[in-house]
Coordinates of C-alpha atoms and ligand atoms in Angstrom, one line a residue:
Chain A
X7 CA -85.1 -1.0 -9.7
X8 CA -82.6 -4.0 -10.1
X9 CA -79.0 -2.7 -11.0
X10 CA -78.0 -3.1 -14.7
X11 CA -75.4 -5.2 -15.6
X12 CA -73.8 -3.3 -18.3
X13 CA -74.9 0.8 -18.8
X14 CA -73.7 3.1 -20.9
X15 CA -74.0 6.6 -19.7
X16 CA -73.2 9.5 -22.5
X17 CA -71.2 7.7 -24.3
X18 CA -69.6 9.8 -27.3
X19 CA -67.1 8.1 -29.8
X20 CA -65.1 9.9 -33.0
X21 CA -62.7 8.6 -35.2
X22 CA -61.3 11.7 -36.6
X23 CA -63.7 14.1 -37.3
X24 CA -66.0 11.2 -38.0
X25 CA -68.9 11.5 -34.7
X26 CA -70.0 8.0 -34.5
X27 CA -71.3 7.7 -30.9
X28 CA -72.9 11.3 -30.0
X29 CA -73.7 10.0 -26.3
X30 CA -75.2 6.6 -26.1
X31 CA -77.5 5.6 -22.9
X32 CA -78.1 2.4 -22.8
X33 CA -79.1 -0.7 -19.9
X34 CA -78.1 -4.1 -20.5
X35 CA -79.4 -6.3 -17.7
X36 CA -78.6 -9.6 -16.6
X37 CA -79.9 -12.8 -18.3
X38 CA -81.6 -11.2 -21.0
X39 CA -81.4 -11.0 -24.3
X40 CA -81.3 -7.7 -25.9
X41 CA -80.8 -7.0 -29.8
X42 CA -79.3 -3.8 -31.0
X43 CA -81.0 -2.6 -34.5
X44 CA -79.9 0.1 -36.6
X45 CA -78.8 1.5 -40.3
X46 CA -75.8 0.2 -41.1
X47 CA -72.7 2.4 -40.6
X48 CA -74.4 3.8 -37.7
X49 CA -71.9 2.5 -35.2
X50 CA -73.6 -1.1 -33.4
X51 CA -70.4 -2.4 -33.8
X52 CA -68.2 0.2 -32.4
X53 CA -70.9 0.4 -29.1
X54 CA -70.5 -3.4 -29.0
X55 CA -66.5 -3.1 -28.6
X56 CA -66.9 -0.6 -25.9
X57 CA -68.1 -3.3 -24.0
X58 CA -65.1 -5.8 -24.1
X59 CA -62.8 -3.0 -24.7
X60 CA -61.3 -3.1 -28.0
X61 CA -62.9 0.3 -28.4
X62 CA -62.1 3.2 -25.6
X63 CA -64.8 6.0 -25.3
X64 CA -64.0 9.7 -25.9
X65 CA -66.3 10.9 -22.8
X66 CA -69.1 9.0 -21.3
X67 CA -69.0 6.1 -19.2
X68 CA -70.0 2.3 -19.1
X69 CA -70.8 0.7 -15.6
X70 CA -70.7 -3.0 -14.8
X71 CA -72.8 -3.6 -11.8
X72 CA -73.2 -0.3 -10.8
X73 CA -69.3 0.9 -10.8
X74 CA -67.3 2.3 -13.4
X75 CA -65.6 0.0 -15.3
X76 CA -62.0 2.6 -14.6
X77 CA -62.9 2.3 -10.8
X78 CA -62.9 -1.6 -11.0
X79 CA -59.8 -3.4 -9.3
X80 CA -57.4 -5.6 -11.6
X81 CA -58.9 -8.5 -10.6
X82 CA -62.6 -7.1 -11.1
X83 CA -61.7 -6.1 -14.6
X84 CA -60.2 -9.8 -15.4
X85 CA -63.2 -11.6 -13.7
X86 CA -65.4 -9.5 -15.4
X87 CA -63.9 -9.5 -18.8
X88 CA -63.7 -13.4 -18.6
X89 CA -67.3 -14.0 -18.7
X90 CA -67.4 -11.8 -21.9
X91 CA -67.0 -13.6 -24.9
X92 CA -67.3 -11.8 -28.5
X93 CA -68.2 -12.7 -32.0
X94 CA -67.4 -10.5 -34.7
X95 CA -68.5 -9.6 -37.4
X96 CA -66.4 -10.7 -40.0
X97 CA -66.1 -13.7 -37.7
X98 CA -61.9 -13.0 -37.4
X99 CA -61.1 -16.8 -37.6
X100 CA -57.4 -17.6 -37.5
X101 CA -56.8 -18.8 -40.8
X102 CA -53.7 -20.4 -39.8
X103 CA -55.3 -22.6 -37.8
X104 CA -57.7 -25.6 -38.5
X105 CA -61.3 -25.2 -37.4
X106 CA -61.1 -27.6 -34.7
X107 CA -58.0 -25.5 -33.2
X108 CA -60.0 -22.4 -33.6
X109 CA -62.5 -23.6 -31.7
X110 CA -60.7 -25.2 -29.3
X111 CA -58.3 -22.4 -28.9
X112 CA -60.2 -20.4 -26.4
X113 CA -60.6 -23.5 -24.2
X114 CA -57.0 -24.9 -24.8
X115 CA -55.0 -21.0 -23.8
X116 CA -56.7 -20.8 -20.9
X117 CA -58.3 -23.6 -18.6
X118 CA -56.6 -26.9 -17.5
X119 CA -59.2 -28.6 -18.9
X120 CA -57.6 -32.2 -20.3
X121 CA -57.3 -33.2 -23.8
X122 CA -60.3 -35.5 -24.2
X123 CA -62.8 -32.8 -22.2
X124 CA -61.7 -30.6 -24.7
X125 CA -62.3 -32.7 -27.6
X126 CA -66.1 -33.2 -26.6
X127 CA -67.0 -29.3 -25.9
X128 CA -65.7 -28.8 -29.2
X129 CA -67.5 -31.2 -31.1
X130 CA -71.0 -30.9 -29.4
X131 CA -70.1 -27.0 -30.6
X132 CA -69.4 -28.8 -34.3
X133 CA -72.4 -30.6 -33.8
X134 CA -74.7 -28.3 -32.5
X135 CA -74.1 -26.0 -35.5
X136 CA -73.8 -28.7 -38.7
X137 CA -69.9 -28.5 -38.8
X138 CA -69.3 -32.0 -38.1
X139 CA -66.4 -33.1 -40.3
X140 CA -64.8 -30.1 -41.1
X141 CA -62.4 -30.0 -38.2
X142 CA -59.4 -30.9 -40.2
X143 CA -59.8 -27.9 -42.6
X144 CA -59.2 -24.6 -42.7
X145 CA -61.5 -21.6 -42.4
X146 CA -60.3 -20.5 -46.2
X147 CA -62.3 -23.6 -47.2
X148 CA -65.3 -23.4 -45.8
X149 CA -68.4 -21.3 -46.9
X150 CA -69.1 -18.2 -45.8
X151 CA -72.2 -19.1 -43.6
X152 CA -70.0 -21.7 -42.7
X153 CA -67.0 -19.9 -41.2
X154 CA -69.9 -17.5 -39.2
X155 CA -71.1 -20.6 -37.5
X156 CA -67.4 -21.9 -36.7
X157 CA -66.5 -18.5 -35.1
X158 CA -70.2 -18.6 -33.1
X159 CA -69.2 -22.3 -31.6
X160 CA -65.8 -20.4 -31.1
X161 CA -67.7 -18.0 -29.3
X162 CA -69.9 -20.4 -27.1
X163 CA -67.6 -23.3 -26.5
X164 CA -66.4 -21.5 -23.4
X165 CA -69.9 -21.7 -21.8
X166 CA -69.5 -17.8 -21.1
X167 CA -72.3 -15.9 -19.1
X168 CA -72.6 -12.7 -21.6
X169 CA -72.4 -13.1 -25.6
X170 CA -71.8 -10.2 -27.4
X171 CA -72.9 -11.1 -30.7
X172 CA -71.8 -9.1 -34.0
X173 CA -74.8 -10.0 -36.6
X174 CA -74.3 -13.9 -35.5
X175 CA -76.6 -14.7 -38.5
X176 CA -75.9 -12.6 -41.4
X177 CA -75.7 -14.1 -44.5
X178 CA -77.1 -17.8 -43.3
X179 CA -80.1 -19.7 -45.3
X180 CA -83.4 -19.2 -42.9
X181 CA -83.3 -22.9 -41.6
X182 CA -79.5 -21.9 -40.2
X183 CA -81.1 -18.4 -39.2
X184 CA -83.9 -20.4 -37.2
X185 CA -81.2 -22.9 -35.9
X186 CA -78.9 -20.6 -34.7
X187 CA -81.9 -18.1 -33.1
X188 CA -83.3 -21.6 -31.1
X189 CA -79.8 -22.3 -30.2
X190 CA -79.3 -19.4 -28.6
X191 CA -82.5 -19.5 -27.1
X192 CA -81.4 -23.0 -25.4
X193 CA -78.4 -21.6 -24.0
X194 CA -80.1 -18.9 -22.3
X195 CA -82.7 -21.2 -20.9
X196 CA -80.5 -23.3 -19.8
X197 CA -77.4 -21.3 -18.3
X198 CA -79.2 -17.8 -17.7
X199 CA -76.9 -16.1 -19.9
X200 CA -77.0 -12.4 -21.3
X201 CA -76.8 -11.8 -25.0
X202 CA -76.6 -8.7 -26.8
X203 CA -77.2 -9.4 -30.6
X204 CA -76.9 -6.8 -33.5
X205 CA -78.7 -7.7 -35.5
X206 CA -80.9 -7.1 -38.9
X207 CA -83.2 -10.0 -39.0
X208 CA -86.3 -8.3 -37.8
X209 CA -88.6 -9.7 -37.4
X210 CA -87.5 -12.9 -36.8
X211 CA -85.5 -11.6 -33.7
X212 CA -88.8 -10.5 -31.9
X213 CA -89.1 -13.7 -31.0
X214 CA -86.1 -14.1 -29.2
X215 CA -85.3 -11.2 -27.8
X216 CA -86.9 -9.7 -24.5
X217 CA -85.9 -5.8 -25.0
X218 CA -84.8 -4.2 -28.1
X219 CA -82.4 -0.9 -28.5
X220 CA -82.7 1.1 -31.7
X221 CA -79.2 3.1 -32.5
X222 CA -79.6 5.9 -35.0
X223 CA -77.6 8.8 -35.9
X224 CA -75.5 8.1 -32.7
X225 CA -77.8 8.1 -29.9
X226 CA -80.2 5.2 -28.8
X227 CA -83.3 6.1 -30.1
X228 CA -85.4 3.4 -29.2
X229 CA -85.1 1.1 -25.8
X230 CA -87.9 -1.3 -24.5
X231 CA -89.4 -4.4 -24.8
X232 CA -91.4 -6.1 -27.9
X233 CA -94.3 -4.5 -26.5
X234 CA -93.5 -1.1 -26.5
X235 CA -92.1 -1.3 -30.0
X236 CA -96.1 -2.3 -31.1
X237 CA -97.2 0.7 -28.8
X238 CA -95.0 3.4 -29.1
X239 CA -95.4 5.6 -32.0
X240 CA -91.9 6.5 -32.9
X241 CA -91.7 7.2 -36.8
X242 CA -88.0 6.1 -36.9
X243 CA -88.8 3.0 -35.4
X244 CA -91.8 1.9 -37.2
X245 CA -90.1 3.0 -40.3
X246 CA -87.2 1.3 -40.1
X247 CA -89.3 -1.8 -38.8
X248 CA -91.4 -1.8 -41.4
X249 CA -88.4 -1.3 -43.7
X250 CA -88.8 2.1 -45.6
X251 CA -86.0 4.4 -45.9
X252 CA -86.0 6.5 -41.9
Chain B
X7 CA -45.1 30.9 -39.3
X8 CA -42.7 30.1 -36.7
X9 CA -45.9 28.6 -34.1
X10 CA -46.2 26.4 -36.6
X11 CA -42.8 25.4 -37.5
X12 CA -42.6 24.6 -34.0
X13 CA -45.7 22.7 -33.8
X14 CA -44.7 20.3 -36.6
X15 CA -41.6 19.6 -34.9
X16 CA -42.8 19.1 -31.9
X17 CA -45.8 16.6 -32.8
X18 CA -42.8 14.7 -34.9
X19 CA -40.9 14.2 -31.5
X20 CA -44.0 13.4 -29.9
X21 CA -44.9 10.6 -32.4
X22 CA -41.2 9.2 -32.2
X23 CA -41.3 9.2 -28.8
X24 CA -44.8 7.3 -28.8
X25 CA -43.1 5.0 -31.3
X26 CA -40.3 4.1 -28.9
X27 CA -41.9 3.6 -26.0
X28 CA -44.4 1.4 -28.2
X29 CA -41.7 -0.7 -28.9
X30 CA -39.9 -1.0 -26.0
X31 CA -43.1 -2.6 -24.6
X32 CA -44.0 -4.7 -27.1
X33 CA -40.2 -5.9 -27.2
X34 CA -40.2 -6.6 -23.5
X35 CA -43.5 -8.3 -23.5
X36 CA -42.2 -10.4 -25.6
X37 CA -38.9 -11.2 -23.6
X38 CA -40.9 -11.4 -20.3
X39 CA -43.3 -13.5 -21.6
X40 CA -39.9 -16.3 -22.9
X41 CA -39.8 -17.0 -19.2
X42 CA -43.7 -17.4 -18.1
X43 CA -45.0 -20.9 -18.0
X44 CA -46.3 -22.6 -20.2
X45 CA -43.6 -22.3 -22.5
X46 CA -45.3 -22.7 -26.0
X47 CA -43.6 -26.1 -27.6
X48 CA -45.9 -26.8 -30.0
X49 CA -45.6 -22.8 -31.6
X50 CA -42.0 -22.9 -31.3
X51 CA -41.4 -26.0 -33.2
X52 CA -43.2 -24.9 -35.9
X53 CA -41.7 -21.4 -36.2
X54 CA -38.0 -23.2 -35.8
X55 CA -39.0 -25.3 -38.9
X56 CA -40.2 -22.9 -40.9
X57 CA -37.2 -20.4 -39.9
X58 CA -34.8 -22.9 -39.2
X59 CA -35.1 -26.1 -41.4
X60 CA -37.1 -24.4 -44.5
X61 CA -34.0 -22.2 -44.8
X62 CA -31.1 -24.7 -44.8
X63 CA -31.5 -24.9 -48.8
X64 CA -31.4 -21.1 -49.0
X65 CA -28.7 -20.9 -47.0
X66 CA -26.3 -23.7 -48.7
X67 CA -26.6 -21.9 -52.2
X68 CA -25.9 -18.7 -50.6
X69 CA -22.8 -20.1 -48.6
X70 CA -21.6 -22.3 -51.5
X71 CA -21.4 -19.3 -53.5
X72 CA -20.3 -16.5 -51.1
X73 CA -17.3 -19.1 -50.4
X74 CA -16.8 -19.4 -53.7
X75 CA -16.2 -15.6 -55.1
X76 CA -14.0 -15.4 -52.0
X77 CA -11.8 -17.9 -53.2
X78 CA -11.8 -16.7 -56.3
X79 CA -10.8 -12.9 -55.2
X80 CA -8.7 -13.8 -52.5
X81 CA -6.5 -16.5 -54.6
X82 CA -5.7 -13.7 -57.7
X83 CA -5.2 -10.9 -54.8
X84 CA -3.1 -12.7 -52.7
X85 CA -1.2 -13.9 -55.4
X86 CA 0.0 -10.6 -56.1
X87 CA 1.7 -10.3 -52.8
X88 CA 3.0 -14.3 -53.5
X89 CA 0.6 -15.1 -50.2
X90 CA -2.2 -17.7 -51.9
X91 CA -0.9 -19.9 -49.2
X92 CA -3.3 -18.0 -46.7
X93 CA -6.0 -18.4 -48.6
X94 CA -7.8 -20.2 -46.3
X95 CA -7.5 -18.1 -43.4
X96 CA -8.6 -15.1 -45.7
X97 CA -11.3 -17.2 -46.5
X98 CA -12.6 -18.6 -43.4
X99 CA -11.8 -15.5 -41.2
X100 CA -13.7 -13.5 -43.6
X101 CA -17.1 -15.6 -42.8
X102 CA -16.8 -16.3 -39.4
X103 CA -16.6 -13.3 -38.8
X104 CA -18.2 -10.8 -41.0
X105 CA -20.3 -12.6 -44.0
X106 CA -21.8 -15.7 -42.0
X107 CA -23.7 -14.0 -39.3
X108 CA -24.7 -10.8 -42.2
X109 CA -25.4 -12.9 -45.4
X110 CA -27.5 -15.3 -43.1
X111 CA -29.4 -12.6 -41.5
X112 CA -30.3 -10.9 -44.7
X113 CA -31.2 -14.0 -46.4
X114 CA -33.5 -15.1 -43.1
X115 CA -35.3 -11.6 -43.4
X116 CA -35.9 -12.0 -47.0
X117 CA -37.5 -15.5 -46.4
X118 CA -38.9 -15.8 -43.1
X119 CA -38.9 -11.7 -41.8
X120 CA -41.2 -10.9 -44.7
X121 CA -43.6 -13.9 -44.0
X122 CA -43.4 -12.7 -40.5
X123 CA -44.8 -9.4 -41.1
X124 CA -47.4 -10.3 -43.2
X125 CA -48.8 -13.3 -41.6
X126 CA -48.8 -10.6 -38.0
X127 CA -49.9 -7.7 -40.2
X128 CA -52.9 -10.0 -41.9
X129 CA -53.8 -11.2 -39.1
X130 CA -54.1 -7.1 -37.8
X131 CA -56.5 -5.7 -40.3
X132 CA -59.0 -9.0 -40.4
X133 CA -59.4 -8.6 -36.2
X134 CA -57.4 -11.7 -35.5
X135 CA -55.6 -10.0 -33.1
X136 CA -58.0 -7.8 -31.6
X137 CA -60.4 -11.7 -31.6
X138 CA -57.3 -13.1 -29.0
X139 CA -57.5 -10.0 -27.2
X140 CA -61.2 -11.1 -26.6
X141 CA -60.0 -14.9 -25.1
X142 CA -58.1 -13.3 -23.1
X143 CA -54.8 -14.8 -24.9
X144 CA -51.9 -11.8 -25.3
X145 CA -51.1 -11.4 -28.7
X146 CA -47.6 -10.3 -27.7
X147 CA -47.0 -13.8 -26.1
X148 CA -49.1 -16.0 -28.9
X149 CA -47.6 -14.5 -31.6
X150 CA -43.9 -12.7 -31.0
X151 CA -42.5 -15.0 -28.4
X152 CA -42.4 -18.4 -29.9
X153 CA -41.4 -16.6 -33.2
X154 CA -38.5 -15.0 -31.1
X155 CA -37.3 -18.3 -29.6
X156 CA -37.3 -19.9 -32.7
X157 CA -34.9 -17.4 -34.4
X158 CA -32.7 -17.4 -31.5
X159 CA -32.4 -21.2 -32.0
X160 CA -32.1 -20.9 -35.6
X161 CA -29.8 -17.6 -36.6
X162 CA -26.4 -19.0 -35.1
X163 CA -27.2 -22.4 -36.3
X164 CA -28.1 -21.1 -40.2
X165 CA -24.8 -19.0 -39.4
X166 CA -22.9 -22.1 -38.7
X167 CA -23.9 -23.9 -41.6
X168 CA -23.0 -21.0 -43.8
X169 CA -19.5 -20.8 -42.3
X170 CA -18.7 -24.6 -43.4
X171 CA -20.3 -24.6 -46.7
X172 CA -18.5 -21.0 -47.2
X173 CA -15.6 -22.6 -46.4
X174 CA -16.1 -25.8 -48.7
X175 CA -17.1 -23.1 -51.0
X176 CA -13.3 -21.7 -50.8
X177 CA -11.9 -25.0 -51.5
X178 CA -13.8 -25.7 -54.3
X179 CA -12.6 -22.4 -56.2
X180 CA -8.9 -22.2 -54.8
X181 CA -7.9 -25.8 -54.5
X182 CA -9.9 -27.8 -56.9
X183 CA -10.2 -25.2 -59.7
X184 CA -6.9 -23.1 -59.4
X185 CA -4.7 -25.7 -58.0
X186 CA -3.5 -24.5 -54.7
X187 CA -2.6 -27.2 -51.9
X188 CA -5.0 -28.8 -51.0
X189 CA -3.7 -29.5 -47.4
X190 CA -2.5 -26.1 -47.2
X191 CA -5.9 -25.0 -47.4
X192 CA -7.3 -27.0 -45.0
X193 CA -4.5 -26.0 -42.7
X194 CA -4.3 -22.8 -42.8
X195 CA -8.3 -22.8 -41.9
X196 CA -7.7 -24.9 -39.0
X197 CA -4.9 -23.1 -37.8
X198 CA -6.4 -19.4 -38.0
X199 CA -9.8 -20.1 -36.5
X200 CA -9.7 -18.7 -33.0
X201 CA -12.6 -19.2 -30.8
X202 CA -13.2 -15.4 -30.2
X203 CA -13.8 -15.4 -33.6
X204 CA -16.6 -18.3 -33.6
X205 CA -18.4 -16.6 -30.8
X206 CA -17.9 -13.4 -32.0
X207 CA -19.8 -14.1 -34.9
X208 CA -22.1 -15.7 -32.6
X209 CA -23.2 -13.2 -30.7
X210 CA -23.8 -11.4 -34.2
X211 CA -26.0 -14.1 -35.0
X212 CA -27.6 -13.6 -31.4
X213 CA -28.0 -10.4 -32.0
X214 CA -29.5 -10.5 -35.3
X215 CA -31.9 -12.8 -34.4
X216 CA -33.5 -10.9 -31.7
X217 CA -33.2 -7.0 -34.1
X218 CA -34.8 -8.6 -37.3
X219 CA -37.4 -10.5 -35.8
X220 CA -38.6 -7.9 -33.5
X221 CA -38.9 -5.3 -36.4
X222 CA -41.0 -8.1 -38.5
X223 CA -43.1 -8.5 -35.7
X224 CA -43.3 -5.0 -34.3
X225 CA -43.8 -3.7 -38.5
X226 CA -46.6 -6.3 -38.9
X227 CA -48.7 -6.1 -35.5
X228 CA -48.8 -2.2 -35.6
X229 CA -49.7 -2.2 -39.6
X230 CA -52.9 0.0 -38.6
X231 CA -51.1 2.2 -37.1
X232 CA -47.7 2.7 -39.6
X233 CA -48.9 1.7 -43.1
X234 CA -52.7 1.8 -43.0
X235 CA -55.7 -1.2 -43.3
X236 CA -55.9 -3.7 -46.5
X237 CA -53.7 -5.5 -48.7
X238 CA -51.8 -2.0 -49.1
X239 CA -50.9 -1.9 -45.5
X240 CA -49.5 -5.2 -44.9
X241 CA -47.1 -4.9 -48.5
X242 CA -45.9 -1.8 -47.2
X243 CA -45.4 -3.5 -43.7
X244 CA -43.8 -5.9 -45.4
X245 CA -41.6 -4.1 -47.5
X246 CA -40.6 -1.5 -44.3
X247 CA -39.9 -4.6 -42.2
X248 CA -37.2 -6.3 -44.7
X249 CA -35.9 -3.1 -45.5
X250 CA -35.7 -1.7 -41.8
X251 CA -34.3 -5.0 -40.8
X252 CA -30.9 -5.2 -43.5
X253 CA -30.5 -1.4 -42.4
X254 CA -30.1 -2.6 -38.7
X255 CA -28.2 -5.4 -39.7
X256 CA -25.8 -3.3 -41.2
X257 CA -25.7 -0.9 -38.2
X258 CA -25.4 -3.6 -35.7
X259 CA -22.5 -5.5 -37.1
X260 CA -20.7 -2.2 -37.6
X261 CA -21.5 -2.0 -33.3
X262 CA -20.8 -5.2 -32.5
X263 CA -18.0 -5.5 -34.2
X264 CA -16.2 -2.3 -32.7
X265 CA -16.7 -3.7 -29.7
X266 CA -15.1 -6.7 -30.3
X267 CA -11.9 -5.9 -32.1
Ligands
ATP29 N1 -61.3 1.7 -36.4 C1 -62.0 2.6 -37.0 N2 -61.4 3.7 -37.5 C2 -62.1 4.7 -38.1 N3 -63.4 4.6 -38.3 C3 -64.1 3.6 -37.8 C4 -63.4 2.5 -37.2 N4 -64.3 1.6 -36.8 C5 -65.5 2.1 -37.2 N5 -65.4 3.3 -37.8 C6 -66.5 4.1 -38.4 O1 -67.5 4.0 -37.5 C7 -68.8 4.0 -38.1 C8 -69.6 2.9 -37.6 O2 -69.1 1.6 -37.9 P1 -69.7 0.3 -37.4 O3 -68.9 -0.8 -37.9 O4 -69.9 0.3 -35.9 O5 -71.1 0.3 -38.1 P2 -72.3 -0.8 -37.9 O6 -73.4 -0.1 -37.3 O7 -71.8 -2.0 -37.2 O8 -72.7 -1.2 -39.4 P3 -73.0 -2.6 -40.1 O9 -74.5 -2.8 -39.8 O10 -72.8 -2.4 -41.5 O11 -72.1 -3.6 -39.5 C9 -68.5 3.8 -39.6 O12 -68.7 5.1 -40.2 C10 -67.0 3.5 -39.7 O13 -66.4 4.2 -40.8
MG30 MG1 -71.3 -3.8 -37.7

């Protein structure tokens, strides 16, 4: 049994009185790509922010590699979190800043890397994703499938070796849906990264994905590959597949 | 009845005492960070302008006029006591030292305080700050340091340029419109000016600086936590911020300046 990369053990989460994670298990391992499905509201988010700590759990734990993430050195922590990178949801753009800067910004605060190298991660990013020629505006000007695809290159330009992605295609026309999906794909083949998607485009994400993690009513449901999803005979999960009301 | 009198005050101490320590941090993360390479040019320049430079206009209509009324009150009271002569030490001393570094704080909050805790506090409740957290970039340092720097650089210098217009202000009303000497004027400004005074009211400015933007900043990063999410949150932010920062204005000159007389 290889190691997971990421695992959540009993995780629980409240705001207030307001039980969102009842006690989450969950294995992310390395160089896949695993979606997380689920009702919205249901808390994919929050167990997404767990990961690059925005969020802190109540009780539970989450081990990188094997070792709680509180027993990790300083160092182990940094090194760790620095091959995270995160997209959200509402893609948190900085609105002051022109979409070439917010792109770049990642790259610029924290690698010597020179002006001009800069320059041409950032616009095979702009390329890559249709954005070429909107580097001088601002993200207030830009669409809203638009500014989701400027805060995915964000996300990317970095070359980081696990993508936490918040619903990277929600609200994109299916030709962007399909470009962004084989995008990803691309990256994966070619530097072995590991994604975590939430998502809501099933089926579509079938195709991508290698394991799939169903999060209902606080607790993962549902965790296995595309072929157990066909097999197993969960209601929940066939129902919510298939689109009816769980 | 009394268990819970005692519980309320107590989880009041407990939140003040979280509040403090809250901002002790986030002030000294943002001193600390003044003096780690790289230093932020680029940020800096542009929060100098719009502090500094977008206030100058602000800031001569304020001064002109300040100076102004004072030469208009102090001419008809000192010519009571037969003393208009010193109207321009009453005049001059008066800004230097007390209306320059208060009138120029409060008119820097009211411009560039309030932008500063919305801009921070927007920038809260749409994730911006939590999405630098995620590249690794402290907010503390991206967004409260250069903003920090640039007031230091602009308070005394706003303060300065309210002194001299203040003081042109003075002439205007007392020499050119109610006669007095005009040389007198000039001289008795010259003459009364010590330079304890000019830095007195320079450390004000100093210290002004540093107390208004740090409640901007602190009142718009910790929106979520003080004033709640949305729109709502950051006007209330806002409004706390301005109005926290003239209260401490007020409480700092009254420090500073028993210390210094
Ligand atoms: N900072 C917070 N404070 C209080 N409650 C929160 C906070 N963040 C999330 N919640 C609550 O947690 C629950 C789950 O939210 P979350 O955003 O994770 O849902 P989601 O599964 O991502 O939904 P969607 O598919 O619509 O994005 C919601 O009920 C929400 O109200
Ligand atoms: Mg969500």
């Amino acid at each position: 049994m290889t190691v997971p990369l990421i695992q959540f053990i009993d995780i629980m989460k409240s705001f207030g009185t307001d039980h969102v994670l009842k006690g989450v298990n969950l294995s992310i391992y390395k160089g896949e790509i695993i979606a997380i499905i689920g009702k919205s509201g249901t808390g994919k988010s929050v167990l997404l922010k767990h990961i690059i700590g925005l969020v802190q759990q109540d009780s539970g734990q989450i081990l990188i590699n094997g070792v709680p993430l509180h027993q990790l050195s300083v160092e182990e922590k940094i090194s760790f979190q620095k091959e995270l990178s995160y997209m959200f949801q509402d893609n948190a753009l900085f609105d002051f800043m022109t979409i070439y800067d917010n792109i770049a910004l990642p790259l610029v605060e924290n690698s010597n890397f020179p002006k001009n190298q800069v320059k041409e991660k950032v616009f095979t990013r702009m390329k890559q994703l249709g954005l070429t020629g909107t580097e001088k505006k601002f993200p207030a000007q830009l669409s809203g499938g638009m500014r989701k695809r400027v805060a995915l290159a964000r996300a990317l330009v970095t070359d980081p070796k696990i993508v936490l992605f918040d619903e990277p295609t929600t609200g994109l026309d299916p030709v962007r849906k399909k470009d962004v999906h084989s995008m990803i794909q691309e990256y994966q083949e070619k530097f072995e990264f590991t994604a975590v998607i939430v998502t809501h485009d099933i089926p579509q994400i079938f195709d991508l994905v290698q394991r799939i993690a169903m999060l209902d009513d606080g607790i993962i449901k549902f965790e296995g590959s595309k072929e157990d999803i066909f097999d197993s005979h969960s209601k929940i999960l066939d129902t919510f597949v298939g689109g009816e009301d769980v | 009845m009394l268990v819970k009198l005692i519980e309320k005050v107590g989880s009041k101490i407990i939140k003040l005492l979280e509040s403090i320590g809250r901002i002790v941090i986030f002030f000294w993360t943002g001193v600390m960070n003044i003096f780690i390479a790289p230093v932020q040019f680029a940020k800096i320049i542009d929060h100098t302008w719009f502090i500094g430079s977008k206030s100058i206009f602000v800031i001569i209509l304020t001064g002109l006029f300040t100076g102004m009324v004072l030469g208009l009150q102090g001419y008809y009271s000192l010519l009571q006591f037969g003393s208009e002569a010193a109207l321009g030490s009453a005049v001059s001393l008066t800004l230097i030292r007390e209306l320059g570094p208060v009138f120029t704080a409060i008119m820097v909050t009211a411009r560039a305080g309030s932008a500063m805790a919305a801009e921070i506090g927007v920038m809260r409740i749409s994730e911006q700050i939590d999405a630098l957290k995620t590249m690794h970039i402290n907010p503390v340092r991206f967004l409260f340091t250069p903003r920090i720097i640039a007031s230091i650089i602009s308070f005394p210098l706003l303060t300065a340029l309210f002194n001299v217009v203040g003081i042109i202000g003075g002439f205007i009303s007392g020499s050119i419109m109610l006669g007095l000497n005009r040389y007198v004027y000039m001289d008795t400004v010259i003459k009364s000016i010590q330079m304890q005074d000019i830095s007195g009211g320079f450390y004000k400015s100093f210290v002004f600086a540093v107390v208004v933007t740090t409640t901007c900043c602190y009142r718009g990063f910790y929106t979520h936590l003080y004033s709640g999410f949305g729109a709502r949150g950051v006007s209330l932010s806002t409004t706390n911020a301005v109005v926290q920062s003239c209260i401490f204005i007020f409480i700092f000159d009254y420090i500073i300046t028993f210390f210094l007389v």
